[in-house]
Each structure stands twice: as C-alpha cells, then as structure tokens.
Short mmCIF file of C-alpha atoms and ligand atoms in Angstrom, two decimals:
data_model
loop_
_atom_site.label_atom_id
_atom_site.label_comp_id
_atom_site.label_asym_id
_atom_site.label_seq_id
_atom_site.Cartn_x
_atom_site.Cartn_y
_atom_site.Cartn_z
CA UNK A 1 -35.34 -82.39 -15.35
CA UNK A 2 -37.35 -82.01 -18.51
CA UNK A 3 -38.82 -79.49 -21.19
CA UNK A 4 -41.60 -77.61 -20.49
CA UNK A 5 -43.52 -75.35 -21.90
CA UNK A 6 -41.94 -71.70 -21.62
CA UNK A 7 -43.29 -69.82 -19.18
CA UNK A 8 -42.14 -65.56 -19.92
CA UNK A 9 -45.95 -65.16 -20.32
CA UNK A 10 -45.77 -65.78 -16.33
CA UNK A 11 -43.54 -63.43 -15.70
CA UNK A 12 -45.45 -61.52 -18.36
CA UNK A 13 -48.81 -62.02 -16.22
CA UNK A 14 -46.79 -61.87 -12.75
CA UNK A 15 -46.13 -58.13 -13.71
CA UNK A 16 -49.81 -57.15 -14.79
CA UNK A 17 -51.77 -58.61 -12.02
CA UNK A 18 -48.95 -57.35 -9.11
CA UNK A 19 -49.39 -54.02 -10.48
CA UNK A 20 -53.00 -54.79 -10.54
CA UNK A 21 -52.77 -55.47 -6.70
CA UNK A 22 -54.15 -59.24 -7.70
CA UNK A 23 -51.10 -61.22 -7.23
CA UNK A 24 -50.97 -62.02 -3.67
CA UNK A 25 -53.04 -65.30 -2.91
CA UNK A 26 -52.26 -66.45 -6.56
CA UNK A 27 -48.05 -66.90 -5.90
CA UNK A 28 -47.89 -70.73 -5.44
CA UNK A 29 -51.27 -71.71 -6.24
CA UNK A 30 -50.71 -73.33 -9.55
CA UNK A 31 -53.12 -70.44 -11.12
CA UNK A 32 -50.31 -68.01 -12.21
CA UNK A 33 -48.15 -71.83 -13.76
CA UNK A 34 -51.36 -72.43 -15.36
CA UNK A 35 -51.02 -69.28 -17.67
CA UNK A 36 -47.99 -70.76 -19.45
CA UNK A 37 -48.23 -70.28 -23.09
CA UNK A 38 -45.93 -68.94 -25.82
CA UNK A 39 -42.45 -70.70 -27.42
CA UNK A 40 -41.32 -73.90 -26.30
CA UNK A 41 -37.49 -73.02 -24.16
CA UNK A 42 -35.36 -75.20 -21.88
CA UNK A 43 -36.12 -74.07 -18.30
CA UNK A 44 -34.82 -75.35 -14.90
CA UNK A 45 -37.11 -76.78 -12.79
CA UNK A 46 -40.11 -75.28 -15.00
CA UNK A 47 -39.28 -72.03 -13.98
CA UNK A 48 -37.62 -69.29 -16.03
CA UNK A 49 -35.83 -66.19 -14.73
CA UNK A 50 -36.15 -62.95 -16.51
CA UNK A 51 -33.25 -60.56 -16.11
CA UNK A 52 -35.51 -58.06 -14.68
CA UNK A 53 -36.24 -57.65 -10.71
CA UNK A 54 -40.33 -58.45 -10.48
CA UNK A 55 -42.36 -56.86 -8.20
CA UNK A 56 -42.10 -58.11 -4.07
CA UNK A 57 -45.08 -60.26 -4.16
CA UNK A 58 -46.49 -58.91 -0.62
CA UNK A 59 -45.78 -55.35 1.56
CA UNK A 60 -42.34 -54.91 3.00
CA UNK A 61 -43.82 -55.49 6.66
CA UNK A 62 -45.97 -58.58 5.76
CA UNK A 63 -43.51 -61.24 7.09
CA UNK A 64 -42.72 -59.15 10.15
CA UNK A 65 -42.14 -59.65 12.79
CA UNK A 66 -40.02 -63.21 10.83
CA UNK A 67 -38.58 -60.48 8.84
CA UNK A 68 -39.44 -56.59 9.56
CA UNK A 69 -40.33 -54.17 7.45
CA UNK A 70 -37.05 -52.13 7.26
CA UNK A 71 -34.77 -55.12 6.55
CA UNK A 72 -37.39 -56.10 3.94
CA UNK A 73 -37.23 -52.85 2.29
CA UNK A 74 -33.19 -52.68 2.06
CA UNK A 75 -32.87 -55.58 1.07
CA UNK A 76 -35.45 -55.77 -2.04
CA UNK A 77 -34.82 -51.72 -3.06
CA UNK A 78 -30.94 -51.55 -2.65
CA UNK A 79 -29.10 -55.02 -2.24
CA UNK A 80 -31.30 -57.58 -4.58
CA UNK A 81 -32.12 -54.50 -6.90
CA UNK A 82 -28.35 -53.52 -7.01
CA UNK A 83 -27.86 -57.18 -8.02
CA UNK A 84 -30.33 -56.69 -11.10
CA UNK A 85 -28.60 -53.72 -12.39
CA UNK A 86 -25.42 -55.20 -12.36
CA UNK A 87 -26.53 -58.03 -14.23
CA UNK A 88 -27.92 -56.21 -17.04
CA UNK A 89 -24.74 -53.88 -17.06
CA UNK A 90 -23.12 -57.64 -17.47
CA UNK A 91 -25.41 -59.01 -19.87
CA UNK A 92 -24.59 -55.76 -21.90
CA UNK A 93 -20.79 -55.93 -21.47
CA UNK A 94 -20.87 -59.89 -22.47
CA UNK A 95 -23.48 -60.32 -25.06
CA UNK A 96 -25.70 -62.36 -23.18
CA UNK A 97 -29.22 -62.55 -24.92
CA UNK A 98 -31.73 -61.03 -21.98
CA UNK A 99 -34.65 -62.46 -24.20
CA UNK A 100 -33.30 -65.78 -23.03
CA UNK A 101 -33.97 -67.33 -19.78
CA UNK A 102 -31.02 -66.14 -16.70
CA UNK A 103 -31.15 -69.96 -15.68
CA UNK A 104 -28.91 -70.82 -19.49
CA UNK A 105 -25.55 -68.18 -17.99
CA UNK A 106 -26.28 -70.04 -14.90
CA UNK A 107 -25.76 -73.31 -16.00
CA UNK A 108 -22.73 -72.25 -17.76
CA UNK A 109 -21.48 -69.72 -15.22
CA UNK A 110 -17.60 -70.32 -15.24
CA UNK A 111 -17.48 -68.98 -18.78
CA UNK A 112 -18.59 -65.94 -17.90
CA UNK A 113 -16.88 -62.74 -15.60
CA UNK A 114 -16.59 -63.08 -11.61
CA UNK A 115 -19.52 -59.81 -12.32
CA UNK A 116 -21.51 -61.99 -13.92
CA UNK A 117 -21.72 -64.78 -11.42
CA UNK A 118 -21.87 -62.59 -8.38
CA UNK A 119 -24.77 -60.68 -9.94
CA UNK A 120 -26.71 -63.05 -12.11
CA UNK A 121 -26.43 -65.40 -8.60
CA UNK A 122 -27.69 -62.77 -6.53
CA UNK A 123 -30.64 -62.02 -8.74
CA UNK A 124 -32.03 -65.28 -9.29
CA UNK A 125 -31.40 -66.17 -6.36
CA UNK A 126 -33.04 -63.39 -4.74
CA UNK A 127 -36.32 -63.59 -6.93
CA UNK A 128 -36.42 -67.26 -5.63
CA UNK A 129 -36.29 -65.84 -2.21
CA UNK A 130 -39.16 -63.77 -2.05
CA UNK A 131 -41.63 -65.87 -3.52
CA UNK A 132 -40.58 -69.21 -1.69
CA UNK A 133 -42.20 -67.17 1.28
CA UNK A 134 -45.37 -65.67 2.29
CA UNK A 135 -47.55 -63.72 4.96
CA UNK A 136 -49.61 -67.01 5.28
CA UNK A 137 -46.48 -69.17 4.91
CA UNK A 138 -45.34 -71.57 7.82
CA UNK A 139 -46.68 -74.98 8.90
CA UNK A 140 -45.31 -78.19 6.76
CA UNK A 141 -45.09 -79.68 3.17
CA UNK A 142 -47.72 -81.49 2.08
CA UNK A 143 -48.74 -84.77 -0.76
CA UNK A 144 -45.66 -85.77 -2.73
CA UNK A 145 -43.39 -82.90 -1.38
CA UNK A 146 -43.68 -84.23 1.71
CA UNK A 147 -43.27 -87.51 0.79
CA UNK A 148 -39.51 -86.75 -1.12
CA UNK A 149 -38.54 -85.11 1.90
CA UNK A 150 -39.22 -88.70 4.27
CA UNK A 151 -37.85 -90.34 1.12
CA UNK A 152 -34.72 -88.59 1.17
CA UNK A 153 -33.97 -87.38 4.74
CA UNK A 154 -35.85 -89.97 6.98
CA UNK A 155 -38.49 -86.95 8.10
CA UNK A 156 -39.23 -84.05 8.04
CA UNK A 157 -37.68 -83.19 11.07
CA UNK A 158 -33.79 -84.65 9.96
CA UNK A 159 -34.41 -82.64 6.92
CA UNK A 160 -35.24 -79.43 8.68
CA UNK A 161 -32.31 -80.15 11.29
CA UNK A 162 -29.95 -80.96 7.80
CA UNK A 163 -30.75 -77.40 6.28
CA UNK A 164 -30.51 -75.68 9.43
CA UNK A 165 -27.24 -76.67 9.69
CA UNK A 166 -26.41 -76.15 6.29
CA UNK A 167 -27.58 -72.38 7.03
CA UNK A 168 -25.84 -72.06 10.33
CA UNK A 169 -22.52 -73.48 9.21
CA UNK A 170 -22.25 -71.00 5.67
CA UNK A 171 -19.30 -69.36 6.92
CA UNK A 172 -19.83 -65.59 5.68
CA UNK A 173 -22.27 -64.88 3.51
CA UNK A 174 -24.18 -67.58 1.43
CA UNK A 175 -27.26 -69.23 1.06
CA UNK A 176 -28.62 -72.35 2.18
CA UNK A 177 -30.63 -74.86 -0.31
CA UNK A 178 -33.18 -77.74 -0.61
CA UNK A 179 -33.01 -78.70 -4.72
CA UNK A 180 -34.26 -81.54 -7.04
CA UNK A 181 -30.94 -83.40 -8.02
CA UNK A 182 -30.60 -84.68 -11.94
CA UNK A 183 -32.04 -88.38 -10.52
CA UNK A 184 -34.66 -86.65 -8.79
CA UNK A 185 -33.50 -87.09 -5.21
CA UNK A 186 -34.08 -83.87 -2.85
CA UNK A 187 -30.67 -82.31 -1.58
CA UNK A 188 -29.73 -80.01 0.98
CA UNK A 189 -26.56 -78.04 0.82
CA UNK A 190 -24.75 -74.42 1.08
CA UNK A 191 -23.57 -72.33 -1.55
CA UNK A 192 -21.06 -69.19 -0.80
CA UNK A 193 -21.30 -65.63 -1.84
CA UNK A 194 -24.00 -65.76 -4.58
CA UNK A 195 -23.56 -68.84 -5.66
CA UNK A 196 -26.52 -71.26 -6.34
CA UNK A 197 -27.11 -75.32 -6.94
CA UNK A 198 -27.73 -74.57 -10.79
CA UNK A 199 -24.37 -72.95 -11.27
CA UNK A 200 -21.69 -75.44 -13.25
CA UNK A 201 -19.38 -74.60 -10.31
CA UNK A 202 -21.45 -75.64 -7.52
CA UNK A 203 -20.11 -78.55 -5.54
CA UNK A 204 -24.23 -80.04 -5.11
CA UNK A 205 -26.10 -78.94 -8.66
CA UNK A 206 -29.69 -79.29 -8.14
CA UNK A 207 -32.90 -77.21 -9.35
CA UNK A 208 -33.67 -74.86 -6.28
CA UNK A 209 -36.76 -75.49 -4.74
CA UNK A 210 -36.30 -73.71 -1.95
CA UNK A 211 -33.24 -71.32 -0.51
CA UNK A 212 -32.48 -69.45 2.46
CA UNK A 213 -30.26 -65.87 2.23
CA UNK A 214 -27.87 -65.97 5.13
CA UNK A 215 -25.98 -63.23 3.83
CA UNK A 216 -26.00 -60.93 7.32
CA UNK A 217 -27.82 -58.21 4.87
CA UNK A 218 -30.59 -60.39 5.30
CA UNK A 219 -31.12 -60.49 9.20
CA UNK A 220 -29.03 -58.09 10.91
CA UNK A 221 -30.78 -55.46 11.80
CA UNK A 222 -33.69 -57.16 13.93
CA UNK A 223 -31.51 -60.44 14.75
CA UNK A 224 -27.81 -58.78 14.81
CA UNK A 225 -25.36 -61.40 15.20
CA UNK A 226 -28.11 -64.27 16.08
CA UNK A 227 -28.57 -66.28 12.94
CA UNK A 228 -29.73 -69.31 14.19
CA UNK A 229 -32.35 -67.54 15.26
CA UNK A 230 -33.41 -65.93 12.00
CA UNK A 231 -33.08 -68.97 10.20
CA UNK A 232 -35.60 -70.35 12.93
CA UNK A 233 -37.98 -68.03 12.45
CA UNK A 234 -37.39 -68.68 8.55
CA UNK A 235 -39.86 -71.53 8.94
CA UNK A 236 -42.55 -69.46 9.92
CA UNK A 237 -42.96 -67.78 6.63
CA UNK A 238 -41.87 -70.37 3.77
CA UNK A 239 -44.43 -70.36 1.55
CA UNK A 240 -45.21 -74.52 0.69
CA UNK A 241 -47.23 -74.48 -1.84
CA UNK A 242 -44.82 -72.38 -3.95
CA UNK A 243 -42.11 -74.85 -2.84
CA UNK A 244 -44.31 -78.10 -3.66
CA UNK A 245 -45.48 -76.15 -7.23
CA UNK A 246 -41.27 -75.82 -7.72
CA UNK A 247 -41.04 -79.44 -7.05
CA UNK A 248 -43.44 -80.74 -8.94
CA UNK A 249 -42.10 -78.73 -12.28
CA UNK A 250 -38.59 -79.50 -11.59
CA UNK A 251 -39.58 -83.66 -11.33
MN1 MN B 1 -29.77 -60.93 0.07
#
C-alpha cells in the first residue's frame, strides 16, 4: 500500500456530476480517479471514504432482476443509510475528525465503541458495495487484475469457487471479500457482522477490492432463504473495471 494523492475532490466531483445525472458510465472508468487533486492524506487502497452516504450510482431497479428494485431501495434508503447516521452520531459522541478519511477509525477500530465499528463497517462497506457493481457489470477481469487472480488462486474459476464459498459459509450475517494483502497478494475471506479486511480486528487485513453483502437484508426478499443463489447471480452485475481501478490504486 502506498500514499497517494488525496482524493475528497472525488467524492467532491462524485456528488456534482450524480446530481447532475452524469455519473453513470464514468464509475470505474478511471475518469472520475483522474480528478484527484487537493492535500496529500494516507488512503487505503487509493480510495478515501467520506462519512457521508453518496448518491446510488444507478436507479434502484437497474441491477434487477440480479437484485430488484425493492430490495435495492431498502437497503440503500433505510439499512446502509441507517448505518451513516449512526456513524456520524458516533463520530460526534467520540471526537472522531469527519474531515478525515473513515478508512483511519477503520484501521484502528478496536479503540473505538462496538457503535462505532458496527456502523463505520456498515457504511464503508456499503459505499464499496454499490459501486463495485453495475447495470453493465458481469463478464470477467481483465489485464493485470486478471492476471493476480491466476497468480494467486490458480484461475479464475478456483478464485470464483474460493469466494463463493467464503459467501456461502458466513454463518449469519457478513460479508464476503477479495482484498490486496500488505505484500500485494489477492485474498479471499469472510468477515462477520460489519466487519471488513481493513479493520485491526480482522483475522485476513487486506484493502477491499471487491465485497459481497450476505447479510439476508441484502437478498431476501426476491431469493428468501436461497443464498447461493443470490451470490450466483452476484456475478452478473460486478462492475470490473471499478474492481481492476481498486486494484490498481491499492498495488
Ligand atoms: Mn447491507
């Protein structure tokens, strides 16, 4: 992992151009990274969390039928936004500098209230979620992506198998994860509750690149009590360049 140059004038210029309608086509295409400007911070991975929910980078029934449009809509209004207004109430409560990026409590998590973790988890981990995927998502990684994933799981096929099993197995709620490790080796592993690979508790640290919600919040309503299936489906709508553009800045 390494220094970059900050990047709030993303989120800055996320903001502006969703509520401009422009943003969809530019998530994951390097154009919206290439805006970086401003101070110099330590980021994870290149990418730096605001403690602010952004705007859903596509319509609540654009990955249907992978994910409808009601389950969509719960879960960005009420459970991921619930999230972000807990974790300002716990910012407040704890003195945590919101100027700063979320991925700093992350990293030093068990200092901080069980609120804290369950809430500054469940938002970054959330606006992960929604723009690791896309309407025009599926298919397979590409260039060096592609080539860490054969590097580190054989194919791309052992490493799909690995994380779908990784999903599957969460017992309870929990995501499932594909992150950069500090040597630069690609990982797959699960993380309960809210938990994520960045977090100084997690038993696999990593940077994120890519993370599946198996909380049943996520999928119940069109899959019920079929998560494998959901989490096949999953495939059909992960966005790959925004994964390889993760990789590449977390390298
Ligand atoms: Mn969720």
């Amino acid at each position: 992992m390494k220094k970059i140059e900050n990047i709030s004038s993303r989120r800055k210029f996320l903001s502006d151009t969703t509520k401009a309608g422009l943003v969809m086509g530019l998530v994951g295409t390097g154009i919206l990274a290439s805006s970086c400007a401003a101070a110099k911070v330590t980021t994870s991975g290149g990418f730096s969390t605001g403690f602010s929910q952004t705007p859903l980078p596509y319509g609540f029934s654009a990955l249907a039928p992978n994910i409808d449009a009601k389950t969509m809509e719960i879960h960005y209004t009420k459970h991921a936004a619930a999230y972000a207004s807990n974790l300002m109430d716990a910012a407040k409560e704890e003195g945590v500098d919101i100027s700063k990026p979320l991925e700093n409590v992350l990293a030093s998590i068990s200092k901080y209230s069980v609120k804290m973790r369950n809430n500054g988890g469940g938002h970054y981990n959330h606006e992960l979620f929604w723009n690791i995927m896309s309407p025009d998502g599926g298919g397979k990684p590409k260039g060096k992506l592609l080539e860490a994933i054969t590097a580190s799981f054989g194919s791309y096929e052992s490493f799909v198998t690995q994380f779908e099993n990784a999903a599957k197995t969460r017992f309870g709620s929990g995501w499932s994860w594909l992150s950069v490790d500090s040597s630069n080796k690609l990982v797959v592993s699960s993380t309960p509750n809210q938990d994520n690979p960045l977090m100084d508790v997690a038993e696999i640290k990593g940077t994120p690149i890519l993370g599946l919600d198996v909380w049943e919040h996520a999928y119940y309503l069109n899959y019920q009590n079929r998560r494998p299936d959901y989490v096949s489906a999953f495939w059909n709508v992960v966005n790959w360049d925004a994964v390889s553009n993760r990789f590449e800045k977390a390298i």
